[in-house]
mmCIF file of N, CA, C and O in Angstrom:
data_model
loop_
_atom_site.group_PDB
_atom_site.id
_atom_site.type_symbol
_atom_site.label_atom_id
_atom_site.label_comp_id
_atom_site.label_asym_id
_atom_site.label_seq_id
_atom_site.Cartn_x
_atom_site.Cartn_y
_atom_site.Cartn_z
ATOM 1 N N MET E 38 208.102 -4.082 -17.458
ATOM 2 C CA MET E 38 208.626 -5.399 -17.724
ATOM 3 C C MET E 38 209.605 -5.295 -18.899
ATOM 4 O O MET E 38 209.315 -4.643 -19.891
ATOM 5 N N VAL E 39 210.721 -5.957 -18.750
ATOM 6 C CA VAL E 39 211.724 -6.001 -19.816
ATOM 7 C C VAL E 39 212.244 -7.427 -19.933
ATOM 8 O O VAL E 39 212.011 -8.268 -19.075
ATOM 9 N N TYR E 40 212.964 -7.698 -20.993
ATOM 10 C CA TYR E 40 213.580 -9.003 -21.193
ATOM 11 C C TYR E 40 214.762 -9.174 -20.245
ATOM 12 O O TYR E 40 215.416 -8.204 -19.849
ATOM 13 N N VAL E 41 215.079 -10.425 -19.925
ATOM 14 C CA VAL E 41 216.223 -10.718 -19.070
ATOM 15 C C VAL E 41 217.509 -10.180 -19.684
ATOM 16 O O VAL E 41 218.431 -9.768 -18.972
ATOM 17 N N THR E 42 217.566 -10.129 -21.023
ATOM 18 C CA THR E 42 218.759 -9.595 -21.683
ATOM 19 C C THR E 42 218.938 -8.113 -21.366
ATOM 20 O O THR E 42 220.064 -7.635 -21.249
ATOM 21 N N ASP E 43 217.833 -7.389 -21.210
ATOM 22 C CA ASP E 43 217.921 -5.971 -20.839
ATOM 23 C C ASP E 43 218.410 -5.819 -19.407
ATOM 24 O O ASP E 43 219.192 -4.907 -19.098
ATOM 25 N N VAL E 44 217.967 -6.704 -18.526
ATOM 26 C CA VAL E 44 218.424 -6.676 -17.133
ATOM 27 C C VAL E 44 219.920 -6.947 -17.076
ATOM 28 O O VAL E 44 220.666 -6.253 -16.391
ATOM 29 N N LYS E 45 220.365 -7.954 -17.829
ATOM 30 C CA LYS E 45 221.801 -8.269 -17.838
ATOM 31 C C LYS E 45 222.612 -7.089 -18.376
ATOM 32 O O LYS E 45 223.670 -6.769 -17.850
ATOM 33 N N ALA E 46 222.111 -6.458 -19.430
ATOM 34 C CA ALA E 46 222.832 -5.335 -20.042
ATOM 35 C C ALA E 46 222.919 -4.142 -19.099
ATOM 36 O O ALA E 46 223.881 -3.383 -19.146
ATOM 37 N N ALA E 47 221.931 -3.982 -18.231
ATOM 38 C CA ALA E 47 221.920 -2.848 -17.303
ATOM 39 C C ALA E 47 222.861 -3.055 -16.126
ATOM 40 O O ALA E 47 223.167 -2.114 -15.390
ATOM 41 N N GLY E 48 223.323 -4.271 -15.944
ATOM 42 C CA GLY E 48 224.266 -4.556 -14.863
ATOM 43 C C GLY E 48 223.662 -4.305 -13.494
ATOM 44 O O GLY E 48 222.522 -4.677 -13.226
ATOM 45 N N SER E 49 224.397 -3.622 -12.643
ATOM 46 C CA SER E 49 223.948 -3.401 -11.270
ATOM 47 C C SER E 49 222.959 -2.241 -11.144
ATOM 48 O O SER E 49 222.516 -1.936 -10.044
ATOM 49 N N LYS E 50 222.591 -1.617 -12.246
ATOM 50 C CA LYS E 50 221.650 -0.489 -12.194
ATOM 51 C C LYS E 50 220.211 -0.930 -11.939
ATOM 52 O O LYS E 50 219.388 -0.119 -11.531
ATOM 53 N N VAL E 51 219.914 -2.211 -12.193
ATOM 54 C CA VAL E 51 218.562 -2.733 -11.982
ATOM 55 C C VAL E 51 218.637 -4.092 -11.308
ATOM 56 O O VAL E 51 219.688 -4.738 -11.289
ATOM 57 N N THR E 52 217.517 -4.524 -10.770
ATOM 58 C CA THR E 52 217.418 -5.838 -10.162
ATOM 59 C C THR E 52 216.317 -6.608 -10.872
ATOM 60 O O THR E 52 215.202 -6.098 -11.019
ATOM 61 N N GLY E 53 216.618 -7.806 -11.312
ATOM 62 C CA GLY E 53 215.634 -8.640 -11.983
ATOM 63 C C GLY E 53 214.897 -9.513 -10.987
ATOM 64 O O GLY E 53 215.377 -9.762 -9.881
ATOM 65 N N VAL E 54 213.724 -9.942 -11.374
ATOM 66 C CA VAL E 54 212.953 -10.886 -10.577
ATOM 67 C C VAL E 54 212.594 -12.067 -11.473
ATOM 68 O O VAL E 54 212.435 -11.924 -12.678
ATOM 69 N N THR E 55 212.474 -13.231 -10.863
ATOM 70 C CA THR E 55 212.124 -14.428 -11.611
ATOM 71 C C THR E 55 210.611 -14.488 -11.790
ATOM 72 O O THR E 55 209.865 -14.320 -10.826
ATOM 73 N N ILE E 56 210.176 -14.721 -13.011
ATOM 74 C CA ILE E 56 208.757 -14.885 -13.312
ATOM 75 C C ILE E 56 208.505 -16.375 -13.501
ATOM 76 O O ILE E 56 209.212 -17.030 -14.271
ATOM 77 N N PRO E 57 207.505 -16.918 -12.817
ATOM 78 C CA PRO E 57 207.218 -18.354 -12.972
ATOM 79 C C PRO E 57 206.954 -18.710 -14.435
ATOM 80 O O PRO E 57 206.329 -17.936 -15.171
ATOM 81 N N ALA E 58 207.421 -19.868 -14.850
ATOM 82 C CA ALA E 58 207.277 -20.296 -16.242
ATOM 83 C C ALA E 58 205.822 -20.272 -16.696
ATOM 84 O O ALA E 58 205.528 -19.951 -17.850
ATOM 85 N N SER E 59 204.900 -20.579 -15.801
ATOM 86 C CA SER E 59 203.487 -20.605 -16.162
ATOM 87 C C SER E 59 202.930 -19.224 -16.486
ATOM 88 O O SER E 59 201.878 -19.101 -17.105
ATOM 89 N N GLN E 60 203.640 -18.172 -16.074
ATOM 90 C CA GLN E 60 203.190 -16.808 -16.325
ATOM 91 C C GLN E 60 204.130 -16.035 -17.234
ATOM 92 O O GLN E 60 203.894 -14.878 -17.542
ATOM 93 N N ASN E 61 205.201 -16.676 -17.640
ATOM 94 C CA ASN E 61 206.228 -16.000 -18.423
ATOM 95 C C ASN E 61 205.931 -16.100 -19.923
ATOM 96 O O ASN E 61 205.252 -17.006 -20.371
ATOM 97 N N ALA E 62 206.432 -15.156 -20.653
ATOM 98 C CA ALA E 62 206.318 -15.164 -22.112
ATOM 99 C C ALA E 62 207.716 -15.323 -22.701
ATOM 100 O O ALA E 62 208.703 -14.973 -22.073
ATOM 101 N N SER E 63 207.782 -15.842 -23.886
ATOM 102 C CA SER E 63 209.078 -15.956 -24.560
ATOM 103 C C SER E 63 208.938 -15.425 -25.981
ATOM 104 O O SER E 63 207.839 -15.299 -26.506
ATOM 105 N N THR E 64 210.056 -15.114 -26.565
ATOM 106 C CA THR E 64 210.091 -14.573 -27.911
ATOM 107 C C THR E 64 210.995 -15.450 -28.760
ATOM 108 O O THR E 64 212.058 -15.857 -28.319
ATOM 109 N N MET E 65 210.561 -15.710 -29.976
ATOM 110 C CA MET E 65 211.390 -16.470 -30.910
ATOM 111 C C MET E 65 212.070 -15.489 -31.867
ATOM 112 O O MET E 65 211.463 -14.499 -32.272
ATOM 113 N N TYR E 66 213.317 -15.763 -32.183
ATOM 114 C CA TYR E 66 214.085 -14.945 -33.101
ATOM 115 C C TYR E 66 214.569 -15.807 -34.260
ATOM 116 O O TYR E 66 215.680 -16.336 -34.230
ATOM 117 N N PRO E 67 213.746 -15.985 -35.294
ATOM 118 C CA PRO E 67 214.201 -16.785 -36.434
ATOM 119 C C PRO E 67 215.381 -16.104 -37.139
ATOM 120 O O PRO E 67 215.506 -14.877 -37.086
ATOM 121 N N ILE E 68 216.215 -16.906 -37.768
ATOM 122 C CA ILE E 68 217.354 -16.355 -38.495
ATOM 123 C C ILE E 68 217.504 -17.082 -39.818
ATOM 124 O O ILE E 68 217.356 -18.303 -39.879
ATOM 125 N N ALA E 69 217.772 -16.326 -40.856
ATOM 126 C CA ALA E 69 217.988 -16.904 -42.187
ATOM 127 C C ALA E 69 218.626 -15.856 -43.079
ATOM 128 O O ALA E 69 218.472 -14.653 -42.857
ATOM 129 N N ALA E 70 219.349 -16.311 -44.066
ATOM 130 C CA ALA E 70 219.865 -15.414 -45.095
ATOM 131 C C ALA E 70 218.737 -15.191 -46.106
ATOM 132 O O ALA E 70 218.107 -16.145 -46.554
ATOM 133 N N VAL E 71 218.444 -13.946 -46.416
ATOM 134 C CA VAL E 71 217.386 -13.614 -47.362
ATOM 135 C C VAL E 71 217.826 -14.018 -48.766
ATOM 136 O O VAL E 71 218.933 -13.681 -49.204
ATOM 137 N N SER E 72 216.965 -14.742 -49.465
ATOM 138 C CA SER E 72 217.355 -15.297 -50.763
ATOM 139 C C SER E 72 217.744 -14.232 -51.782
ATOM 140 O O SER E 72 218.540 -14.491 -52.668
ATOM 141 N N GLY E 73 217.223 -13.020 -51.668
ATOM 142 C CA GLY E 73 217.555 -11.963 -52.616
ATOM 143 C C GLY E 73 218.708 -11.076 -52.170
ATOM 144 O O GLY E 73 218.951 -10.026 -52.761
ATOM 145 N N SER E 74 219.448 -11.509 -51.164
ATOM 146 C CA SER E 74 220.542 -10.699 -50.638
ATOM 147 C C SER E 74 221.612 -10.442 -51.696
ATOM 148 O O SER E 74 221.990 -11.337 -52.445
ATOM 149 N N LYS E 75 222.100 -9.206 -51.727
ATOM 150 C CA LYS E 75 223.215 -8.865 -52.628
ATOM 151 C C LYS E 75 224.550 -9.304 -52.025
ATOM 152 O O LYS E 75 225.566 -9.299 -52.703
ATOM 153 N N GLU E 76 224.528 -9.663 -50.754
ATOM 154 C CA GLU E 76 225.732 -10.102 -50.035
ATOM 155 C C GLU E 76 225.473 -11.470 -49.418
ATOM 156 O O GLU E 76 225.625 -11.675 -48.220
ATOM 157 N N MET E 77 225.067 -12.423 -50.243
ATOM 158 C CA MET E 77 224.670 -13.744 -49.746
ATOM 159 C C MET E 77 225.765 -14.416 -48.932
ATOM 160 O O MET E 77 225.488 -15.001 -47.893
ATOM 161 N N SER E 78 226.999 -14.325 -49.365
ATOM 162 C CA SER E 78 228.069 -15.001 -48.618
ATOM 163 C C SER E 78 228.238 -14.385 -47.229
ATOM 164 O O SER E 78 228.491 -15.106 -46.259
ATOM 165 N N VAL E 79 228.089 -13.078 -47.124
ATOM 166 C CA VAL E 79 228.194 -12.405 -45.827
ATOM 167 C C VAL E 79 227.002 -12.804 -44.949
ATOM 168 O O VAL E 79 227.166 -13.100 -43.756
ATOM 169 N N ALA E 80 225.810 -12.811 -45.537
ATOM 170 C CA ALA E 80 224.609 -13.193 -44.794
ATOM 171 C C ALA E 80 224.726 -14.627 -44.280
ATOM 172 O O ALA E 80 224.418 -14.912 -43.122
ATOM 173 N N GLN E 81 225.167 -15.534 -45.134
ATOM 174 C CA GLN E 81 225.318 -16.933 -44.735
ATOM 175 C C GLN E 81 226.387 -17.094 -43.665
ATOM 176 O O GLN E 81 226.234 -17.898 -42.738
ATOM 177 N N ALA E 82 227.449 -16.309 -43.765
ATOM 178 C CA ALA E 82 228.512 -16.366 -42.753
ATOM 179 C C ALA E 82 227.989 -15.868 -41.403
ATOM 180 O O ALA E 82 228.323 -16.428 -40.355
ATOM 181 N N PHE E 83 227.165 -14.831 -41.427
ATOM 182 C CA PHE E 83 226.596 -14.312 -40.181
ATOM 183 C C PHE E 83 225.684 -15.354 -39.544
ATOM 184 O O PHE E 83 225.773 -15.617 -38.342
ATOM 185 N N VAL E 84 224.813 -15.966 -40.326
ATOM 186 C CA VAL E 84 223.919 -17.008 -39.810
ATOM 187 C C VAL E 84 224.747 -18.153 -39.230
ATOM 188 O O VAL E 84 224.461 -18.636 -38.128
ATOM 189 N N ALA E 85 225.770 -18.562 -39.943
ATOM 190 C CA ALA E 85 226.629 -19.655 -39.467
ATOM 191 C C ALA E 85 227.299 -19.278 -38.143
ATOM 192 O O ALA E 85 227.394 -20.105 -37.228
ATOM 193 N N TYR E 86 227.738 -18.030 -38.019
ATOM 194 C CA TYR E 86 228.377 -17.585 -36.771
ATOM 195 C C TYR E 86 227.384 -17.606 -35.620
ATOM 196 O O TYR E 86 227.684 -18.114 -34.533
ATOM 197 N N VAL E 87 226.200 -17.057 -35.840
ATOM 198 C CA VAL E 87 225.185 -17.010 -34.778
ATOM 199 C C VAL E 87 224.847 -18.422 -34.295
ATOM 200 O O VAL E 87 224.667 -18.650 -33.101
ATOM 201 N N LEU E 88 224.772 -19.371 -35.202
ATOM 202 C CA LEU E 88 224.419 -20.740 -34.852
ATOM 203 C C LEU E 88 225.595 -21.575 -34.351
ATOM 204 O O LEU E 88 225.402 -22.663 -33.822
ATOM 205 N N SER E 89 226.820 -21.045 -34.497
ATOM 206 C CA SER E 89 228.019 -21.776 -34.071
ATOM 207 C C SER E 89 228.143 -21.770 -32.546
ATOM 208 O O SER E 89 227.514 -20.950 -31.856
ATOM 209 N N PRO E 90 228.963 -22.651 -31.995
ATOM 210 C CA PRO E 90 229.191 -22.641 -30.544
ATOM 211 C C PRO E 90 229.681 -21.271 -30.045
ATOM 212 O O PRO E 90 229.261 -20.808 -28.986
ATOM 213 N N GLU E 91 230.554 -20.618 -30.813
ATOM 214 C CA GLU E 91 231.058 -19.296 -30.408
ATOM 215 C C GLU E 91 229.923 -18.263 -30.377
ATOM 216 O O GLU E 91 229.787 -17.501 -29.424
ATOM 217 N N GLY E 92 229.103 -18.249 -31.422
ATOM 218 C CA GLY E 92 227.983 -17.320 -31.473
ATOM 219 C C GLY E 92 226.975 -17.603 -30.382
ATOM 220 O O GLY E 92 226.440 -16.675 -29.749
ATOM 221 N N GLN E 93 226.707 -18.877 -30.125
ATOM 222 C CA GLN E 93 225.777 -19.249 -29.068
ATOM 223 C C GLN E 93 226.305 -18.826 -27.698
ATOM 224 O O GLN E 93 225.536 -18.428 -26.819
ATOM 225 N N ALA E 94 227.622 -18.881 -27.505
ATOM 226 C CA ALA E 94 228.220 -18.445 -26.243
ATOM 227 C C ALA E 94 228.023 -16.945 -26.048
ATOM 228 O O ALA E 94 227.744 -16.488 -24.934
ATOM 229 N N VAL E 95 228.169 -16.173 -27.118
ATOM 230 C CA VAL E 95 227.956 -14.717 -27.041
ATOM 231 C C VAL E 95 226.502 -14.433 -26.657
ATOM 232 O O VAL E 95 226.231 -13.615 -25.772
ATOM 233 N N LEU E 96 225.579 -15.113 -27.318
ATOM 234 C CA LEU E 96 224.158 -14.905 -27.016
ATOM 235 C C LEU E 96 223.823 -15.345 -25.595
ATOM 236 O O LEU E 96 223.078 -14.662 -24.883
ATOM 237 N N SER E 97 224.379 -16.462 -25.166
ATOM 238 C CA SER E 97 224.141 -16.956 -23.816
ATOM 239 C C SER E 97 224.652 -15.974 -22.771
ATOM 240 O O SER E 97 223.983 -15.708 -21.774
ATOM 241 N N ALA E 98 225.831 -15.408 -23.012
ATOM 242 C CA ALA E 98 226.395 -14.428 -22.073
ATOM 243 C C ALA E 98 225.521 -13.186 -21.959
ATOM 244 O O ALA E 98 225.494 -12.521 -20.927
ATOM 245 N N ALA E 99 224.758 -12.885 -23.026
ATOM 246 C CA ALA E 99 223.863 -11.731 -23.018
ATOM 247 C C ALA E 99 222.504 -12.067 -22.414
ATOM 248 O O ALA E 99 221.655 -11.195 -22.260
ATOM 249 N N GLY E 100 222.286 -13.349 -22.084
ATOM 250 C CA GLY E 100 221.035 -13.748 -21.444
ATOM 251 C C GLY E 100 220.048 -14.453 -22.340
ATOM 252 O O GLY E 100 218.960 -14.807 -21.890
ATOM 253 N N PHE E 101 220.413 -14.680 -23.593
ATOM 254 C CA PHE E 101 219.512 -15.394 -24.502
ATOM 255 C C PHE E 101 219.593 -16.889 -24.224
ATOM 256 O O PHE E 101 220.666 -17.417 -23.921
ATOM 257 N N GLU E 102 218.466 -17.576 -24.345
ATOM 258 C CA GLU E 102 218.425 -19.022 -24.176
ATOM 259 C C GLU E 102 218.591 -19.702 -25.527
ATOM 260 O O GLU E 102 218.311 -19.113 -26.563
ATOM 261 N N LYS E 103 219.010 -20.963 -25.495
ATOM 262 C CA LYS E 103 219.108 -21.744 -26.728
ATOM 263 C C LYS E 103 217.699 -22.048 -27.227
ATOM 264 O O LYS E 103 216.793 -22.224 -26.420
ATOM 265 N N PRO E 104 217.550 -22.094 -28.546
ATOM 266 C CA PRO E 104 216.220 -22.421 -29.089
ATOM 267 C C PRO E 104 215.800 -23.841 -28.746
ATOM 268 O O PRO E 104 216.563 -24.680 -28.435
#
C-alpha cells in the first residue's frame, strides 16, 4: 500500500485502486515556521507559498488533498 501521491509520481508504471472512505486512512501534514529558526523570513515565505493558491495547485497536481 502506498499513498496516492506515490501512484501519481510513478505515472504509468503502476495502477492505483480506489479504497472506500470507510476503510481508508489519511495523513495530516502540519506546517509552521519554527520559532527558533535562523532564517525566519525564508521559513515564513515557504509556509506562505505552500498555503497560497499557487502552492496549493502544486500540491494538488501531486495528488495531495486540501486540508
